[in-house]
Amino acid sequence: MNMNQYLDVNPEVAAAVQAGKPVVALESTIISHGMPYPQNVETALAVERIIRENGACPATIAIIGGRLKAGLTPEEIEYFGKKGTEITKASRRDLAVLCAKGLDGATTVTTTMIIAHMAGIRIFATGGIGGVHRGAERTMDISADLEELAHTPVMVVCAGAKSILDLGLTLEYLETHGVPVIGYGTEELPAFYTRSSGFRVDYRIDSPEELAAVFGAQNDLGLGGGMLVTNPIPEEYSMPPEIINQAIDRAVAEAEEQNIRGKNITPFLLARVAELTGGDSLESNIRLVFNNAALAARTAVCYAGRKTSKS
Ligand code: PSU
Ligand code: MN
């Protein structure tokens, strides 16, 4: 653990990390900005239950009153869910300001990786990651999530990325920065609501044991950096590509017309796609997060077993 004066690891999480037991980190932007209240809170609590059922300890990560929290209470999750988009979406560049001023922040993939790593947590489950935006050759809008994956040794289990992004450029960027992109049970990069995107991943892996072994090898080699595991949404919850792509194209066009920029663009697109596709996309979103939580927990169990068997 890389303890610092701003970090609070909750006692259950700290005990699990100390004992080398499996722990899975979870982000809080998905709660505050990714889903409406009260489904966001119900989902966050259900995800923690799924992680426990699969043998690991959950650690939802957030910034509260300038404290970096690894592990939230149900009351703190409720607080985040209720406040929603009023809470600052916190990326790497926001951390120092929020800590020094004693403010709240919702952690993105980037800041969840940073705080997980500080707390000694190696595996993290979420829905979708940020990436290279469409039109990035003009706007230079590339999510800090990709940079964090390049540098911070945390495995991120997600359902790929939404095609609000340029998925081809996102894969190119990850390749340049040396981030392995794994398809879980698939050769294709999943596109969040759909199981396929038309883009190939680097490697297909079919078991949590093998995911843990590959991540272990990356750490043992001293390569540093993260690993991206893309886990396709279960078939029964996936959405018809025409419906989702139409909504995404429209949301992207509206963002352009309204001149939405910077950190606001991703929350704008997520909210607009959710509105345009109604309850179906919310249900799909919730189901894929559950699916990722279970895989991350099973992988964390294998990863913990691997470490203890070696020492
Ligand atoms: N994409 C999703 N769902 C999300 C996010 C992205 O499909 O919830 C959130 C995550 O917290 C991610 C962040 O880390 O948005 C990326 O924001 P930006 O594109 O501004 O880097
Ligand atoms: Mn951006």
CSV table of C-alpha atoms and ligand atoms in Angstrom, one decimal:
chain,number,residue,atom,x,y,z
A,1,MET,CA,0.0,0.0,0.0
A,2,ASN,CA,1.2,3.5,-0.9
A,3,MET,CA,-0.4,5.3,2.0
A,4,ASN,CA,-0.6,9.1,1.9
A,5,GLN,CA,-2.3,11.7,4.1
A,6,TYR,CA,-5.3,12.0,1.8
A,7,LEU,CA,-6.2,8.3,1.5
A,8,ASP,CA,-8.8,6.5,3.7
A,9,VAL,CA,-9.1,2.8,3.1
A,10,ASN,CA,-12.1,1.4,4.8
A,11,PRO,CA,-11.3,-1.2,7.5
A,12,GLU,CA,-12.7,-4.2,5.6
A,13,VAL,CA,-10.9,-3.3,2.4
A,14,ALA,CA,-7.6,-2.6,4.3
A,15,ALA,CA,-7.8,-6.0,6.1
A,16,ALA,CA,-8.5,-7.8,2.8
A,17,VAL,CA,-5.5,-6.1,1.1
A,18,GLN,CA,-3.2,-6.8,4.0
A,19,ALA,CA,-4.2,-10.5,4.0
A,20,GLY,CA,-3.7,-10.8,0.2
A,21,LYS,CA,-7.4,-11.5,-0.2
A,22,PRO,CA,-9.2,-10.7,-3.4
A,23,VAL,CA,-10.5,-7.1,-3.7
A,24,VAL,CA,-12.3,-5.4,-6.6
A,25,ALA,CA,-12.4,-1.6,-7.1
A,26,LEU,CA,-15.5,0.2,-8.5
A,27,GLU,CA,-15.8,3.7,-9.8
A,28,SER,CA,-18.2,6.4,-8.6
A,29,THR,CA,-18.7,8.5,-11.8
A,30,ILE,CA,-20.9,5.6,-13.1
A,31,ILE,CA,-23.1,6.3,-10.0
A,32,SER,CA,-23.2,10.1,-10.2
A,33,HIS,CA,-23.1,10.7,-14.0
A,34,GLY,CA,-23.7,7.3,-15.6
A,35,MET,CA,-27.2,6.4,-14.4
A,36,PRO,CA,-30.3,8.2,-13.0
A,37,TYR,CA,-31.3,8.0,-9.3
A,38,PRO,CA,-32.4,5.7,-7.8
A,39,GLN,CA,-31.3,3.0,-10.2
A,40,ASN,CA,-27.7,4.2,-9.8
A,41,VAL,CA,-27.7,3.5,-6.1
A,42,GLU,CA,-29.6,0.2,-6.4
A,43,THR,CA,-27.0,-0.9,-9.1
A,44,ALA,CA,-24.0,0.2,-7.0
A,45,LEU,CA,-25.2,-1.8,-4.0
A,46,ALA,CA,-26.1,-4.8,-6.2
A,47,VAL,CA,-22.7,-4.7,-7.8
A,48,GLU,CA,-21.1,-4.9,-4.4
A,49,ARG,CA,-23.2,-7.9,-3.5
A,50,ILE,CA,-22.3,-9.7,-6.7
A,51,ILE,CA,-18.6,-9.1,-5.9
A,52,ARG,CA,-19.0,-10.7,-2.5
A,53,GLU,CA,-21.0,-13.6,-3.9
A,54,ASN,CA,-18.1,-14.3,-6.2
A,55,GLY,CA,-15.6,-14.4,-3.4
A,56,ALA,CA,-14.1,-10.9,-3.3
A,57,CYS,CA,-14.3,-7.7,-1.2
A,58,PRO,CA,-15.8,-4.7,-3.0
A,59,ALA,CA,-14.2,-1.2,-2.8
A,60,THR,CA,-16.3,1.5,-4.3
A,61,ILE,CA,-14.0,4.5,-4.8
A,62,ALA,CA,-14.8,8.2,-4.5
A,63,ILE,CA,-13.6,11.5,-3.1
A,64,ILE,CA,-15.5,12.9,-0.1
A,65,GLY,CA,-14.6,16.2,1.5
A,66,GLY,CA,-11.2,16.0,0.0
A,67,ARG,CA,-10.5,12.5,1.3
A,68,LEU,CA,-9.7,9.7,-1.2
A,69,LYS,CA,-11.9,6.9,-0.2
A,70,ALA,CA,-11.3,3.2,-1.0
A,71,GLY,CA,-14.5,1.5,0.1
A,72,LEU,CA,-17.7,3.4,0.7
A,73,THR,CA,-20.6,2.8,3.2
A,74,PRO,CA,-24.1,2.3,1.8
A,75,GLU,CA,-24.9,5.8,3.1
A,76,GLU,CA,-22.0,7.3,1.2
A,77,ILE,CA,-23.2,5.5,-2.0
A,78,GLU,CA,-26.7,6.9,-1.4
A,79,TYR,CA,-25.2,10.4,-1.0
A,80,PHE,CA,-23.3,10.1,-4.3
A,81,GLY,CA,-26.4,8.7,-6.1
A,82,LYS,CA,-28.7,11.5,-4.9
A,83,LYS,CA,-26.3,14.4,-5.7
A,84,GLY,CA,-25.6,13.0,-9.1
A,85,THR,CA,-24.1,15.4,-11.6
A,86,GLU,CA,-23.8,18.1,-9.0
A,87,ILE,CA,-20.7,16.2,-7.9
A,88,THR,CA,-17.5,17.2,-9.8
A,89,LYS,CA,-16.4,14.5,-12.2
A,90,ALA,CA,-12.8,14.0,-11.1
A,91,SER,CA,-10.0,13.1,-13.5
A,92,ARG,CA,-6.3,13.1,-12.7
A,93,ARG,CA,-6.0,16.8,-13.2
A,94,ASP,CA,-8.7,17.5,-10.6
A,95,LEU,CA,-7.3,15.5,-7.7
A,96,ALA,CA,-4.9,18.0,-6.2
A,97,VAL,CA,-7.5,20.8,-6.2
A,98,LEU,CA,-10.3,18.6,-4.7
A,99,CYS,CA,-7.9,17.3,-1.9
A,100,ALA,CA,-6.5,20.7,-1.0
A,101,LYS,CA,-9.9,22.4,-1.0
A,102,GLY,CA,-11.7,19.5,0.8
A,103,LEU,CA,-14.3,18.9,-1.9
A,104,ASP,CA,-16.2,15.9,-3.3
A,105,GLY,CA,-15.3,14.2,-6.5
A,106,ALA,CA,-16.8,11.3,-8.5
A,107,THR,CA,-14.0,9.1,-9.7
A,108,THR,CA,-13.7,8.2,-13.4
A,109,VAL,CA,-11.8,5.2,-14.6
A,110,THR,CA,-8.6,7.3,-14.4
A,111,THR,CA,-9.0,8.4,-10.8
A,112,THR,CA,-10.4,5.0,-9.7
A,113,MET,CA,-7.2,3.4,-11.0
A,114,ILE,CA,-5.0,5.9,-9.2
A,115,ILE,CA,-6.8,5.5,-5.8
A,116,ALA,CA,-7.1,1.7,-6.2
A,117,HIS,CA,-3.3,1.5,-6.8
A,118,MET,CA,-2.6,3.7,-3.8
A,119,ALA,CA,-4.7,1.3,-1.7
A,120,GLY,CA,-3.1,-1.8,-3.0
A,121,ILE,CA,-6.0,-3.0,-5.2
A,122,ARG,CA,-5.2,-4.5,-8.5
A,123,ILE,CA,-8.5,-5.3,-10.2
A,124,PHE,CA,-11.3,-2.9,-11.1
A,125,ALA,CA,-14.7,-3.5,-12.7
A,126,THR,CA,-16.8,-0.9,-14.5
A,127,GLY,CA,-19.1,-0.4,-17.5
A,128,GLY,CA,-17.3,1.4,-20.3
A,129,ILE,CA,-14.0,3.4,-20.5
A,130,GLY,CA,-13.3,6.7,-22.1
A,131,GLY,CA,-11.2,6.8,-25.3
A,132,VAL,CA,-10.4,8.7,-28.4
A,133,HIS,CA,-13.4,10.8,-29.4
A,134,ARG,CA,-14.7,11.0,-32.9
A,135,GLY,CA,-13.2,14.1,-34.5
A,136,ALA,CA,-10.2,13.9,-32.2
A,137,GLU,CA,-7.9,14.9,-35.1
A,138,ARG,CA,-9.5,18.4,-34.7
A,139,THR,CA,-10.4,18.6,-31.0
A,140,MET,CA,-7.6,16.5,-29.5
A,141,ASP,CA,-10.2,15.0,-27.2
A,142,ILE,CA,-8.6,11.8,-25.9
A,143,SER,CA,-9.7,10.5,-22.5
A,144,ALA,CA,-7.2,10.5,-19.7
A,145,ASP,CA,-8.4,6.9,-19.1
A,146,LEU,CA,-6.1,5.8,-21.9
A,147,GLU,CA,-3.0,7.5,-20.4
A,148,GLU,CA,-3.8,6.0,-17.0
A,149,LEU,CA,-4.1,2.5,-18.5
A,150,ALA,CA,-0.6,3.1,-20.0
A,151,HIS,CA,1.0,3.9,-16.6
A,152,THR,CA,-1.0,2.4,-13.6
A,153,PRO,CA,-0.8,-1.3,-13.0
A,154,VAL,CA,-4.5,-2.0,-12.5
A,155,MET,CA,-6.6,-4.4,-14.6
A,156,VAL,CA,-9.8,-2.8,-15.8
A,157,VAL,CA,-12.7,-5.1,-16.7
A,158,CYS,CA,-15.3,-3.3,-18.9
A,159,ALA,CA,-17.7,-4.0,-21.7
A,160,GLY,CA,-15.6,-2.3,-24.2
A,161,ALA,CA,-16.4,1.3,-25.1
A,162,LYS,CA,-19.4,3.0,-26.6
A,163,SER,CA,-19.3,4.0,-30.2
A,164,ILE,CA,-19.7,7.6,-29.1
A,165,LEU,CA,-15.9,7.2,-29.5
A,166,ASP,CA,-13.8,6.4,-32.4
A,167,LEU,CA,-13.1,2.8,-31.5
A,168,GLY,CA,-10.5,2.2,-34.1
A,169,LEU,CA,-8.4,5.2,-33.0
A,170,THR,CA,-8.9,4.1,-29.3
A,171,LEU,CA,-7.3,0.7,-30.1
A,172,GLU,CA,-4.5,2.4,-32.0
A,173,TYR,CA,-3.8,4.7,-29.0
A,174,LEU,CA,-3.8,1.7,-26.6
A,175,GLU,CA,-1.4,-0.2,-28.9
A,176,THR,CA,1.0,2.8,-29.0
A,177,HIS,CA,1.0,3.0,-25.2
A,178,GLY,CA,1.6,-0.7,-24.7
A,179,VAL,CA,-1.8,-1.6,-23.2
A,180,PRO,CA,-2.9,-5.2,-23.8
A,181,VAL,CA,-6.5,-5.3,-24.9
A,182,ILE,CA,-8.1,-8.7,-24.1
A,183,GLY,CA,-11.4,-10.0,-25.4
A,184,TYR,CA,-13.1,-12.2,-22.8
A,185,GLY,CA,-14.4,-15.1,-24.8
A,186,THR,CA,-14.3,-13.1,-28.0
A,187,GLU,CA,-11.9,-11.9,-30.8
A,188,GLU,CA,-13.9,-8.7,-31.3
A,189,LEU,CA,-13.9,-5.5,-29.3
A,190,PRO,CA,-17.4,-5.3,-27.7
A,191,ALA,CA,-19.1,-1.9,-28.1
A,192,PHE,CA,-20.8,-1.8,-24.7
A,193,TYR,CA,-24.5,-2.2,-25.7
A,194,THR,CA,-23.6,-4.6,-28.5
A,195,ARG,CA,-21.3,-7.7,-28.5
A,196,SER,CA,-19.4,-6.6,-31.6
A,197,SER,CA,-17.8,-3.5,-33.1
A,198,GLY,CA,-16.1,-4.8,-36.2
A,199,PHE,CA,-12.7,-4.2,-34.6
A,200,ARG,CA,-10.5,-7.1,-33.4
A,201,VAL,CA,-8.8,-7.2,-30.0
A,202,ASP,CA,-5.2,-8.4,-29.5
A,203,TYR,CA,-6.0,-11.6,-27.6
A,204,ARG,CA,-8.9,-13.8,-26.7
A,205,ILE,CA,-8.9,-15.3,-23.2
A,206,ASP,CA,-11.6,-17.7,-22.0
A,207,SER,CA,-11.1,-18.0,-18.2
A,208,PRO,CA,-10.5,-15.9,-15.1
A,209,GLU,CA,-7.5,-18.2,-14.3
A,210,GLU,CA,-5.8,-17.2,-17.6
A,211,LEU,CA,-6.6,-13.5,-17.1
A,212,ALA,CA,-5.0,-13.6,-13.7
A,213,ALA,CA,-1.9,-15.4,-15.1
A,214,VAL,CA,-1.5,-12.9,-17.9
A,215,PHE,CA,-1.8,-9.9,-15.5
A,216,GLY,CA,0.6,-11.6,-13.1
A,217,ALA,CA,3.1,-12.0,-16.0
A,218,GLN,CA,2.8,-8.4,-16.9
A,219,ASN,CA,3.5,-7.4,-13.3
A,220,ASP,CA,6.4,-9.9,-12.9
A,221,LEU,CA,8.0,-8.6,-16.1
A,222,GLY,CA,8.1,-5.2,-14.5
A,223,LEU,CA,6.3,-3.7,-17.6
A,224,GLY,CA,4.1,-1.5,-15.5
A,225,GLY,CA,0.8,-0.2,-16.9
A,226,GLY,CA,-2.6,-1.6,-16.9
A,227,MET,CA,-4.5,-4.2,-18.8
A,228,LEU,CA,-7.9,-3.8,-20.5
A,229,VAL,CA,-10.3,-6.8,-20.3
A,230,THR,CA,-13.3,-6.3,-22.6
A,231,ASN,CA,-16.2,-8.5,-21.6
A,232,PRO,CA,-19.2,-8.6,-24.0
A,233,ILE,CA,-22.7,-7.8,-22.7
A,234,PRO,CA,-24.7,-11.1,-22.3
A,235,GLU,CA,-26.5,-11.8,-25.5
A,236,GLU,CA,-30.0,-11.6,-23.9
A,237,TYR,CA,-29.4,-8.0,-22.8
A,238,SER,CA,-27.6,-6.7,-25.9
A,239,MET,CA,-29.3,-4.0,-28.0
A,240,PRO,CA,-30.1,-3.9,-31.7
A,241,PRO,CA,-27.1,-2.1,-33.3
A,242,GLU,CA,-29.4,0.0,-35.6
A,243,ILE,CA,-31.3,1.5,-32.6
A,244,ILE,CA,-28.2,2.2,-30.6
A,245,ASN,CA,-26.1,3.6,-33.5
A,246,GLN,CA,-28.9,5.9,-34.5
A,247,ALA,CA,-29.2,7.3,-31.0
A,248,ILE,CA,-25.4,7.7,-30.8
A,249,ASP,CA,-25.1,9.5,-34.1
A,250,ARG,CA,-27.9,11.9,-33.1
A,251,ALA,CA,-26.3,12.6,-29.7
A,252,VAL,CA,-22.9,13.2,-31.3
A,253,ALA,CA,-24.5,15.7,-33.8
A,254,GLU,CA,-26.3,17.5,-31.0
A,255,ALA,CA,-23.2,17.8,-29.0
A,256,GLU,CA,-21.5,19.4,-32.0
A,257,GLU,CA,-24.4,21.8,-32.6
A,258,GLN,CA,-24.5,22.8,-29.0
A,259,ASN,CA,-20.7,23.2,-28.9
A,260,ILE,CA,-20.3,20.9,-25.8
A,261,ARG,CA,-16.7,20.5,-25.0
A,262,GLY,CA,-14.1,19.1,-22.6
A,263,LYS,CA,-15.1,17.0,-19.6
A,264,ASN,CA,-18.8,17.7,-20.3
A,265,ILE,CA,-19.0,15.9,-23.6
A,266,THR,CA,-19.0,12.3,-22.3
A,267,PRO,CA,-21.7,12.9,-19.6
A,268,PHE,CA,-23.7,14.8,-22.2
A,269,LEU,CA,-23.5,11.9,-24.8
A,270,LEU,CA,-24.2,9.3,-22.1
A,271,ALA,CA,-27.3,11.1,-20.9
A,272,ARG,CA,-28.6,11.8,-24.4
A,273,VAL,CA,-28.2,8.2,-25.6
A,274,ALA,CA,-30.0,7.1,-22.5
A,275,GLU,CA,-32.9,9.5,-23.1
A,276,LEU,CA,-33.2,8.6,-26.8
A,277,THR,CA,-33.2,4.8,-26.2
A,278,GLY,CA,-35.3,4.9,-23.0
A,279,GLY,CA,-35.3,2.2,-20.3
A,280,ASP,CA,-33.9,-0.5,-22.6
A,281,SER,CA,-30.4,1.0,-22.6
A,282,LEU,CA,-30.5,1.5,-18.8
A,283,GLU,CA,-31.4,-2.2,-18.3
A,284,SER,CA,-28.6,-3.2,-20.7
A,285,ASN,CA,-26.1,-0.9,-18.9
A,286,ILE,CA,-27.0,-2.4,-15.5
A,287,ARG,CA,-26.7,-6.0,-16.7
A,288,LEU,CA,-23.3,-5.5,-18.3
A,289,VAL,CA,-22.0,-3.9,-15.1
A,290,PHE,CA,-23.2,-7.0,-13.2
A,291,ASN,CA,-21.5,-9.3,-15.7
A,292,ASN,CA,-18.2,-7.3,-15.4
A,293,ALA,CA,-18.3,-7.3,-11.6
A,294,ALA,CA,-18.7,-11.1,-11.5
A,295,LEU,CA,-15.8,-11.6,-13.9
A,296,ALA,CA,-13.6,-9.2,-12.0
A,297,ALA,CA,-14.3,-10.9,-8.7
A,298,ARG,CA,-13.5,-14.3,-10.1
A,299,THR,CA,-10.3,-13.0,-11.6
A,300,ALA,CA,-9.4,-11.3,-8.3
A,301,VAL,CA,-9.8,-14.7,-6.6
A,302,CYS,CA,-7.5,-16.4,-9.1
A,303,TYR,CA,-5.0,-13.5,-8.8
A,304,ALA,CA,-4.9,-13.7,-5.0
A,305,GLY,CA,-4.5,-17.5,-5.2
A,306,ARG,CA,-1.6,-17.1,-7.6
A,307,LYS,CA,0.2,-14.6,-5.3
A,308,THR,CA,-0.1,-16.7,-2.1
A,309,SER,CA,0.9,-20.0,-3.9
A,310,LYS,CA,4.2,-18.3,-5.0
A,311,SER,CA,5.2,-16.7,-1.6
B,1,PSU,N1,-18.2,5.8,-20.8
B,1,PSU,C1,-19.3,5.1,-20.5
B,1,PSU,N2,-19.7,5.2,-19.2
B,1,PSU,C2,-19.2,6.0,-18.3
B,1,PSU,C3,-18.0,6.7,-18.6
B,1,PSU,C4,-17.6,6.6,-19.9
B,1,PSU,O1,-19.8,4.3,-21.3
B,1,PSU,O2,-19.6,6.1,-17.1
B,1,PSU,C5,-17.3,7.6,-17.6
B,1,PSU,C6,-16.2,6.8,-16.9
B,1,PSU,O3,-16.1,7.3,-15.6
B,1,PSU,C7,-15.0,7.2,-17.7
B,1,PSU,C8,-15.3,8.7,-18.0
B,1,PSU,O4,-13.8,7.1,-17.0
B,1,PSU,O5,-16.7,8.7,-18.2
B,1,PSU,C9,-14.5,9.2,-19.2
B,1,PSU,O6,-14.7,10.6,-19.3
B,1,PSU,P1,-13.9,11.4,-20.4
B,1,PSU,O7,-14.3,10.9,-21.7
B,1,PSU,O8,-14.2,12.8,-20.1
B,1,PSU,O9,-12.4,11.1,-20.1
B,2,MN,MN,-12.2,14.5,-23.0
